[in-house]
Short mmCIF file of C-alpha atoms in Angstrom, two decimals:
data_model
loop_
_atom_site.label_atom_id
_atom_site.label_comp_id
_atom_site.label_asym_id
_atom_site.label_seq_id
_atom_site.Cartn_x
_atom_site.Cartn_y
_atom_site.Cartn_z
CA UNK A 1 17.52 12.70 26.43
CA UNK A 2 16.62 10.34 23.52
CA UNK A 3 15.16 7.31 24.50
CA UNK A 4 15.69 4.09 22.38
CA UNK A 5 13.68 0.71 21.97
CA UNK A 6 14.37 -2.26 20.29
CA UNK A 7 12.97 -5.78 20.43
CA UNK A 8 12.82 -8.91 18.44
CA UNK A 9 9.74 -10.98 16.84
CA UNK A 10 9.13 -14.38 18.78
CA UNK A 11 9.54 -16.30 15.22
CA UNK A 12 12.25 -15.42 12.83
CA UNK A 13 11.43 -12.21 11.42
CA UNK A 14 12.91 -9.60 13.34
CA UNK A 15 11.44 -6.23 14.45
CA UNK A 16 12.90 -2.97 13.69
CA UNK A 17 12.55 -0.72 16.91
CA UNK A 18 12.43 3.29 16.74
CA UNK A 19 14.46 5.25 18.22
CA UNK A 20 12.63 8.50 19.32
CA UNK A 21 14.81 11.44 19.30
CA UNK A 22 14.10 15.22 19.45
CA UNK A 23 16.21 17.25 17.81
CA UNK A 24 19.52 15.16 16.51
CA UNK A 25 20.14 11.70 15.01
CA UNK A 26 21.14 8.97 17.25
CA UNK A 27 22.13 5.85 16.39
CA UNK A 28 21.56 2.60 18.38
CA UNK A 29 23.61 -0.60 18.19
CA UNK A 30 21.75 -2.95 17.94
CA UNK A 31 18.75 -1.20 15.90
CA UNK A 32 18.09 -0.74 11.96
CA UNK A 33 15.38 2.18 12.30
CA UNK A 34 16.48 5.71 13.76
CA UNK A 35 13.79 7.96 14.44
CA UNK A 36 13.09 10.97 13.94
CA UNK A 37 10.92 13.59 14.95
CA UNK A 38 10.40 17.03 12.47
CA UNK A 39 8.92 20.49 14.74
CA UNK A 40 8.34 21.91 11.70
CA UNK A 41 5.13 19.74 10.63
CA UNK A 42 4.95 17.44 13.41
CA UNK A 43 5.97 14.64 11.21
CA UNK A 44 8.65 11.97 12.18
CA UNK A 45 10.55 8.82 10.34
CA UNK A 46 12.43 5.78 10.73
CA UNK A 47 15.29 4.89 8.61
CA UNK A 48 16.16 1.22 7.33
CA UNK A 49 19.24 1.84 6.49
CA UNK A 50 20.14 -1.93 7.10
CA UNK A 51 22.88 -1.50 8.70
CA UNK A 52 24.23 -4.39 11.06
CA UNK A 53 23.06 -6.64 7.72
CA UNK A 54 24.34 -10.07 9.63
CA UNK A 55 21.30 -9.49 11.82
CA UNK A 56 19.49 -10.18 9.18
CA UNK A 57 20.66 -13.12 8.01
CA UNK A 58 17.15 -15.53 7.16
CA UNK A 59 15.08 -13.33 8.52
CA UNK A 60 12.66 -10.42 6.70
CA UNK A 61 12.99 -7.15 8.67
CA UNK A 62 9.08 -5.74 9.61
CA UNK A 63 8.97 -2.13 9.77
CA UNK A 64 8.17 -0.77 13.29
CA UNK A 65 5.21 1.80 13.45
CA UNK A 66 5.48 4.04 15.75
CA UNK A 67 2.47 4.28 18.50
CA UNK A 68 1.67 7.60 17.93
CA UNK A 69 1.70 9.54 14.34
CA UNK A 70 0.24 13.25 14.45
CA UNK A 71 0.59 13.66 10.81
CA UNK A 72 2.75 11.70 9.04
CA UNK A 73 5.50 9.47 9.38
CA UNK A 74 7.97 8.74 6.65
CA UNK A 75 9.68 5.70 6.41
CA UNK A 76 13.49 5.46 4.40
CA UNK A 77 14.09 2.48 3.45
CA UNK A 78 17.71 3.20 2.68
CA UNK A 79 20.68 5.75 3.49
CA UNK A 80 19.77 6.66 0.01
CA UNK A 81 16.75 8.42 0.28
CA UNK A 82 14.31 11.35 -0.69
CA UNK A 83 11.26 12.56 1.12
CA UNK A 84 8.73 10.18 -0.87
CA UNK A 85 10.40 10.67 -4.14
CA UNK A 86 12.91 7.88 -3.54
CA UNK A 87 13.49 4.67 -0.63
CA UNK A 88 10.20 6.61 1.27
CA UNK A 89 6.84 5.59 2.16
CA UNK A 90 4.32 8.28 3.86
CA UNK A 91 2.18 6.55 6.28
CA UNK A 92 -1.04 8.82 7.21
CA UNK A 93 -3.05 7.93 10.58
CA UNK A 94 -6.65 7.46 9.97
CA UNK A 95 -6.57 8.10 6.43
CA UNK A 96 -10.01 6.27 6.25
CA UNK A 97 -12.53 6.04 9.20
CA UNK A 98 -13.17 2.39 11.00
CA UNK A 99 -16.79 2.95 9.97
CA UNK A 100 -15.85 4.02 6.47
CA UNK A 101 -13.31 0.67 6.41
CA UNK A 102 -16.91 -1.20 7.00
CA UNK A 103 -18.34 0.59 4.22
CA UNK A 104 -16.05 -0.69 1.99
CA UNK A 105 -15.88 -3.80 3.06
CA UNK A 106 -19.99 -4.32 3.22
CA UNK A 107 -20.13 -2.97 -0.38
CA UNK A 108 -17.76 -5.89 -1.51
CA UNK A 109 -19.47 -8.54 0.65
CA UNK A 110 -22.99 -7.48 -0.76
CA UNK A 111 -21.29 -7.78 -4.63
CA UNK A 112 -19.52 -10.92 -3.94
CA UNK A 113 -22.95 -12.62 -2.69
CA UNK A 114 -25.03 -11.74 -5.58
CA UNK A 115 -22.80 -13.87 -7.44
CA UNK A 116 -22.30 -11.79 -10.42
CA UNK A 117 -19.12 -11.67 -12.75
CA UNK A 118 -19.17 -8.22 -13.71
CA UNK A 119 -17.08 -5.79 -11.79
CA UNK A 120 -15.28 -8.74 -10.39
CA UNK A 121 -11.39 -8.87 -11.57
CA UNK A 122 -9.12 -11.71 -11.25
CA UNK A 123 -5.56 -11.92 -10.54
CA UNK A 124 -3.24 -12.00 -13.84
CA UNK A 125 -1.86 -15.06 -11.51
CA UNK A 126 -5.13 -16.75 -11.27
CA UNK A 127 -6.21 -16.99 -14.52
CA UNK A 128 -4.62 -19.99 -15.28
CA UNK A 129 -5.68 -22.05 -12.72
CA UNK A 130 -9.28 -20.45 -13.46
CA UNK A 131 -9.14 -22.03 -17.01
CA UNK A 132 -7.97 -25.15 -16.05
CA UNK A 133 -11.01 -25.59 -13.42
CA UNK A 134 -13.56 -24.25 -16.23
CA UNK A 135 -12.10 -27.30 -18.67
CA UNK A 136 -12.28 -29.77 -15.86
CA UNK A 137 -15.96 -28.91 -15.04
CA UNK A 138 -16.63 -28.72 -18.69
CA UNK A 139 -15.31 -32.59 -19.15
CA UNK A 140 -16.99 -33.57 -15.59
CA UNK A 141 -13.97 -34.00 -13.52
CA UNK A 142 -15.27 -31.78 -10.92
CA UNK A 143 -18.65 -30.47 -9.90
CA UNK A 144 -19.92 -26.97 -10.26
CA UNK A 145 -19.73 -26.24 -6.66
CA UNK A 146 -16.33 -27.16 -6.16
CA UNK A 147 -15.51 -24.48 -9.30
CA UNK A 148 -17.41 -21.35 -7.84
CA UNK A 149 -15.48 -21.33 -4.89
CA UNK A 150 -14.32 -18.00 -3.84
CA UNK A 151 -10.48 -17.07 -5.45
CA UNK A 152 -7.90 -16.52 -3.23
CA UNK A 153 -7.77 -12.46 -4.58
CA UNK A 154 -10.37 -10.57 -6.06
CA UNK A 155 -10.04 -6.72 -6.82
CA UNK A 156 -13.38 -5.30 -6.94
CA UNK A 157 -13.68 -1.73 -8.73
CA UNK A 158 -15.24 1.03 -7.02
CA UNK A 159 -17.18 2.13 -9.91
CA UNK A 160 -18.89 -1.37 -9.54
CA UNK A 161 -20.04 -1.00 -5.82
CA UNK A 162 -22.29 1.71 -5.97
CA UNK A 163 -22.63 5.69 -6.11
CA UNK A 164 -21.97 6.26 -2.48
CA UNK A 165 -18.99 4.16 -2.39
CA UNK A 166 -17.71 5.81 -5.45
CA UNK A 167 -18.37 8.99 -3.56
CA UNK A 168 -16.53 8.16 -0.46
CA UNK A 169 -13.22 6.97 -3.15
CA UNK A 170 -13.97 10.41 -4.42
CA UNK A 171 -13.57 12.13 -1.00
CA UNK A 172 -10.53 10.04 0.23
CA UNK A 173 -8.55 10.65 -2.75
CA UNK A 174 -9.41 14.46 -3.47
CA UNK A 175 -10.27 16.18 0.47
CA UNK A 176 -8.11 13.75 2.05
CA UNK A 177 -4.95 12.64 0.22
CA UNK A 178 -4.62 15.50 -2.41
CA UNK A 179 -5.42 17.71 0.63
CA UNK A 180 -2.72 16.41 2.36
CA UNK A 181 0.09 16.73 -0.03
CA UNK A 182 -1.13 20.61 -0.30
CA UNK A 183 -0.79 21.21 3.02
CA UNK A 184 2.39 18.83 4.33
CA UNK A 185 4.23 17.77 1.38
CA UNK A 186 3.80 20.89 -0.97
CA UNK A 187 7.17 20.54 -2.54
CA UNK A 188 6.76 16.88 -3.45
CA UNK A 189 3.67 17.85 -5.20
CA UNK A 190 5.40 20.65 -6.99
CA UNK A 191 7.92 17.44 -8.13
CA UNK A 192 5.03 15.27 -9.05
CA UNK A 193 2.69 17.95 -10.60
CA UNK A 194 3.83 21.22 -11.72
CA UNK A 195 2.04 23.10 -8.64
CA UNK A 196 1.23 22.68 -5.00
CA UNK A 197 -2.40 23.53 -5.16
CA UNK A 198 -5.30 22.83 -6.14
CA UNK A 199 -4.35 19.46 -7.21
CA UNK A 200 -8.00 17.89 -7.49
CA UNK A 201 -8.38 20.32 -10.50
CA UNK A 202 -6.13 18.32 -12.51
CA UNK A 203 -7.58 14.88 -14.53
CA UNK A 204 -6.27 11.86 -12.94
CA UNK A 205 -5.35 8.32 -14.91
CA UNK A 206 -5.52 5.15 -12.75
CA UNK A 207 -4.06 2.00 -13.22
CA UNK A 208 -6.13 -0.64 -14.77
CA UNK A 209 -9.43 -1.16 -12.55
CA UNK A 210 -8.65 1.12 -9.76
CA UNK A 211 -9.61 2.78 -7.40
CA UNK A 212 -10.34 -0.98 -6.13
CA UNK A 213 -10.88 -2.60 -3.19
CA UNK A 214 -8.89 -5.96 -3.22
CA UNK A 215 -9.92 -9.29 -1.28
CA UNK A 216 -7.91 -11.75 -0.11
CA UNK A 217 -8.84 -15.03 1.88
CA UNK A 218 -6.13 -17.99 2.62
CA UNK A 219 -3.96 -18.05 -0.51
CA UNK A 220 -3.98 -14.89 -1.41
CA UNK A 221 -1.15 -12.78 -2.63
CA UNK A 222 -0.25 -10.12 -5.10
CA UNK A 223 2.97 -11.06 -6.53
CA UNK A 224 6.29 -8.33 -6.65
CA UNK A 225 5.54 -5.25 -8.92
CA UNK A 226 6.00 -1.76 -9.88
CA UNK A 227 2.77 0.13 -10.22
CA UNK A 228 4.51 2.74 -12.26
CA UNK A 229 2.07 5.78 -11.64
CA UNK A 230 2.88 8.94 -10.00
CA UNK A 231 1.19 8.15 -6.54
CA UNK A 232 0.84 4.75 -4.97
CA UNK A 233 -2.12 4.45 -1.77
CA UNK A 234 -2.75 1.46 -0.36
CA UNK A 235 -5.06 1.40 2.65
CA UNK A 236 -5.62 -1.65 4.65
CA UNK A 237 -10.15 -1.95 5.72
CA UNK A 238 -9.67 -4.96 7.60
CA UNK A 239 -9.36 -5.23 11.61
CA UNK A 240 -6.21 -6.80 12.66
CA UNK A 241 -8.06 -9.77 14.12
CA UNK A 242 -10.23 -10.52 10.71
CA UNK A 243 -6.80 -12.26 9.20
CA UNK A 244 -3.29 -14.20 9.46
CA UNK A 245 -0.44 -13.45 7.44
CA UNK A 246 -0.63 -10.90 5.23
CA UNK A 247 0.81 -7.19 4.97
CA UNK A 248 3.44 -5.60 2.41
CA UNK A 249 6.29 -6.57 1.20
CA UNK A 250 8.47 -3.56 -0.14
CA UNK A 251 11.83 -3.45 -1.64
CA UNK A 252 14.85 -0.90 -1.14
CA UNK A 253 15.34 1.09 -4.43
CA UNK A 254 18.47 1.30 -6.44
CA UNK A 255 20.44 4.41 -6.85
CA UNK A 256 21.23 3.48 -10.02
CA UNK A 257 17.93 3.83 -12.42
CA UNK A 258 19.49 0.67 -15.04
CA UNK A 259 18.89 -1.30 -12.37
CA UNK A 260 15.82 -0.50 -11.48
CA UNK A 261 13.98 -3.39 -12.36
CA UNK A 262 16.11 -5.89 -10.64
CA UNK A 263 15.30 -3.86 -7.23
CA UNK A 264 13.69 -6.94 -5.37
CA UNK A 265 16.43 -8.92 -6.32
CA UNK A 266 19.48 -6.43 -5.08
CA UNK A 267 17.64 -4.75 -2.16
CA UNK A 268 16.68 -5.71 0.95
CA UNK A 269 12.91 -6.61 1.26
CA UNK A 270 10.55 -5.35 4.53
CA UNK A 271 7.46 -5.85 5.39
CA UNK A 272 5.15 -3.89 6.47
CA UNK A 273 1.66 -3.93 8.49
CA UNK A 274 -0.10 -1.20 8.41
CA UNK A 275 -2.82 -0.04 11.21
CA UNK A 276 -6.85 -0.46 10.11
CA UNK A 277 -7.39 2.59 8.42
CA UNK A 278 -3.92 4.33 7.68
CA UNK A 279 -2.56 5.34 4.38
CA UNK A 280 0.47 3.72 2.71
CA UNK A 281 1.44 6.32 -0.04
CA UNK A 282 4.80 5.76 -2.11
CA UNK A 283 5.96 6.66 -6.01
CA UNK A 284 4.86 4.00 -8.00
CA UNK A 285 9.06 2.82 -9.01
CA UNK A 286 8.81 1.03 -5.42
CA UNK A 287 8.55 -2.41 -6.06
CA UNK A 288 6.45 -4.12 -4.07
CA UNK A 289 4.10 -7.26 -3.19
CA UNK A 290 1.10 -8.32 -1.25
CA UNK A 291 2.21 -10.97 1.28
CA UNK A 292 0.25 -14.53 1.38
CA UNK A 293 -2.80 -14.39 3.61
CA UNK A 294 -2.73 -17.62 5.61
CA UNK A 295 -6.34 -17.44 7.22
CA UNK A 296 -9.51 -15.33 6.96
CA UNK A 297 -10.28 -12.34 5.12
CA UNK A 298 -8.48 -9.27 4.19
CA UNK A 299 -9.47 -6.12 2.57
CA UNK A 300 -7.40 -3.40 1.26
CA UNK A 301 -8.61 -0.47 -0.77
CA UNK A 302 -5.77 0.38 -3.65
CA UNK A 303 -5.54 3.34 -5.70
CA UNK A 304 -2.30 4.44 -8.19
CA UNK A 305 -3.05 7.53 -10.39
CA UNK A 306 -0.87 10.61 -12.06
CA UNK A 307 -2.63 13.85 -12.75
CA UNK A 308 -2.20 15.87 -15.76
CA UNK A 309 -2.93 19.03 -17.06
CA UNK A 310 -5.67 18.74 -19.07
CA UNK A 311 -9.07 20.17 -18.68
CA UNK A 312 -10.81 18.40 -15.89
CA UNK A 313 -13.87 16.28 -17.64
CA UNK A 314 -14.30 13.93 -14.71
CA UNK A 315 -13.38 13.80 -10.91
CA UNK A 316 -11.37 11.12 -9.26
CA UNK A 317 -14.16 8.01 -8.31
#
């Protein structure tokens, strides 16, 4: 017999519960996620489907993870939905190691306290308020200390921090993730790439400065967007007790493609916050944000790439 849990947040968001079932849908009053659970490849999901919408009424829905994932776990973020394709995020347990998180995060720590520019990439958002402080400095309103303060988000490239860490990006993206589509998601990669092996052959194109690992201290926040490749990864490094606030904001997709771009305006938004360590894969049409991080320090390594064809001339780094 199926048995269902819900419970609400102490402050106003509210907390979608699972509902762990084994072999049939079942749908709980009073709960916006139904879970699933898939024999075939020991996957499961949760649907937010948003039904009972008054429950929502100012509050932001957070996505409910369940406690144990033995391979995957899909999330729907509609009633309208396609296995990763469309409204569906793949969350992968232990994606990256804790002791591979601290790699990461040592390698930016180490680049951020040698001071240098290069490698160092600024938020489109930033930029203004960066030029505004460089005048004032340059006229003497403010000192120089108060201008080389750290910015709320950095994105630090991989190919900046070093051989082994462009190594390890190597390894995550090709034995790990590519690895993974092969062997769980085979049709989706047939969707995304013409074949459902040997996916590492083909050349990959990133998004601008990525693979990256991007920083965040209080005020930081990646606004809504689309990323617009063929596979989105976002993996947070960070221990849950290194930061407040934070985690992912991600909006429902429209069935209609027109109206596409006015998805965070017509669907519902939920957040989500992922485990240390766990993959958060989705098609890069999901519009989505970075949530503000109120205190501390946050690092999540990003990565949004389509593979082609063409003779391979370089590996993923």
């Amino acid at each position: 017999m199926a048995s269902v849990g819900r419970q609400l947040c102490s402050g106003s968001a509210l907390a979608l519960a699972a509902a762990c079932v084994s072999s049939q849908k079942t749908r709980s009053p009073d709960c916006s996620i139904h879970h699933f659970v898939n024999q075939r490849r020991f996957s499961s999901f949760s649907r937010c489907d948003g039904a009972h919408t008054s429950s929502f009424v100012g509050t932001t829905p957070h996505i409910s993870i369940p406690p144990s994932i033995q391979r995957y776990h899909e999330v729907r973020l509609a009633e309208s939905s396609e296995l990763y394709m469309h409204n569906s995020i793949i969350l992968i347990p232990n994606l990256i190691s804790p002791s591979e998180c601290q790699q990461l995060m040592d390698a930016v720590e180490r680049r951020i306290e040698k001071g240098s520019q290069q490698g160092r990439v600024y938020h489109a958002d930033d930029l203004p308020q960066r030029f505004w402080k460089s005048l004032q400095r340059l006229l003497g309103a403010v000192d120089v200390q108060e201008c080389a303060e750290v910015e709320p988000l950095e994105r630090l490239p991989v190919q900046y921090l070093g051989p082994e860490i462009k190594q390890l990006s190597k390894t995550i993206l090709e034995d790990r993730l590519l690895a993974f589509l092969e062997a769980e998601l085979p049709e989706v990669a047939e969707k995304l790439f013409g074949r459902q092996a040997n996916l590492a052959e083909l050349t990959p194109s990133f998004s601008n400065n990525e693979p990256a690992v991007n920083r965040y201290v209080k005020g930081g926040e990646f606004t809504p967007h689309k990323d617009g490749y063929a596979l989105t990864v976002n993996v947070l490094l960070s221990e849950p007790g290194a930061f407040t606030g934070g985690g992912t904001s991600l909006w429902q997709q429209s069935s209609f493609p027109p109206l596409g771009r006015l998805d965070r305006y017509l669907g519902r938004e939920f957040v989500l916050h992922p485990h240390q360590g766990m993959g958060v894969v989705f098609n890069g049409k999901l519009s989505h944000a970075g949530r503000v991080t109120e205190s501390g320090l946050r690092h999540v390594y990003v990565a949004s790439f389509s593979l082609s064809p063409r003779k391979k001339d370089s590996g993923i780094a």
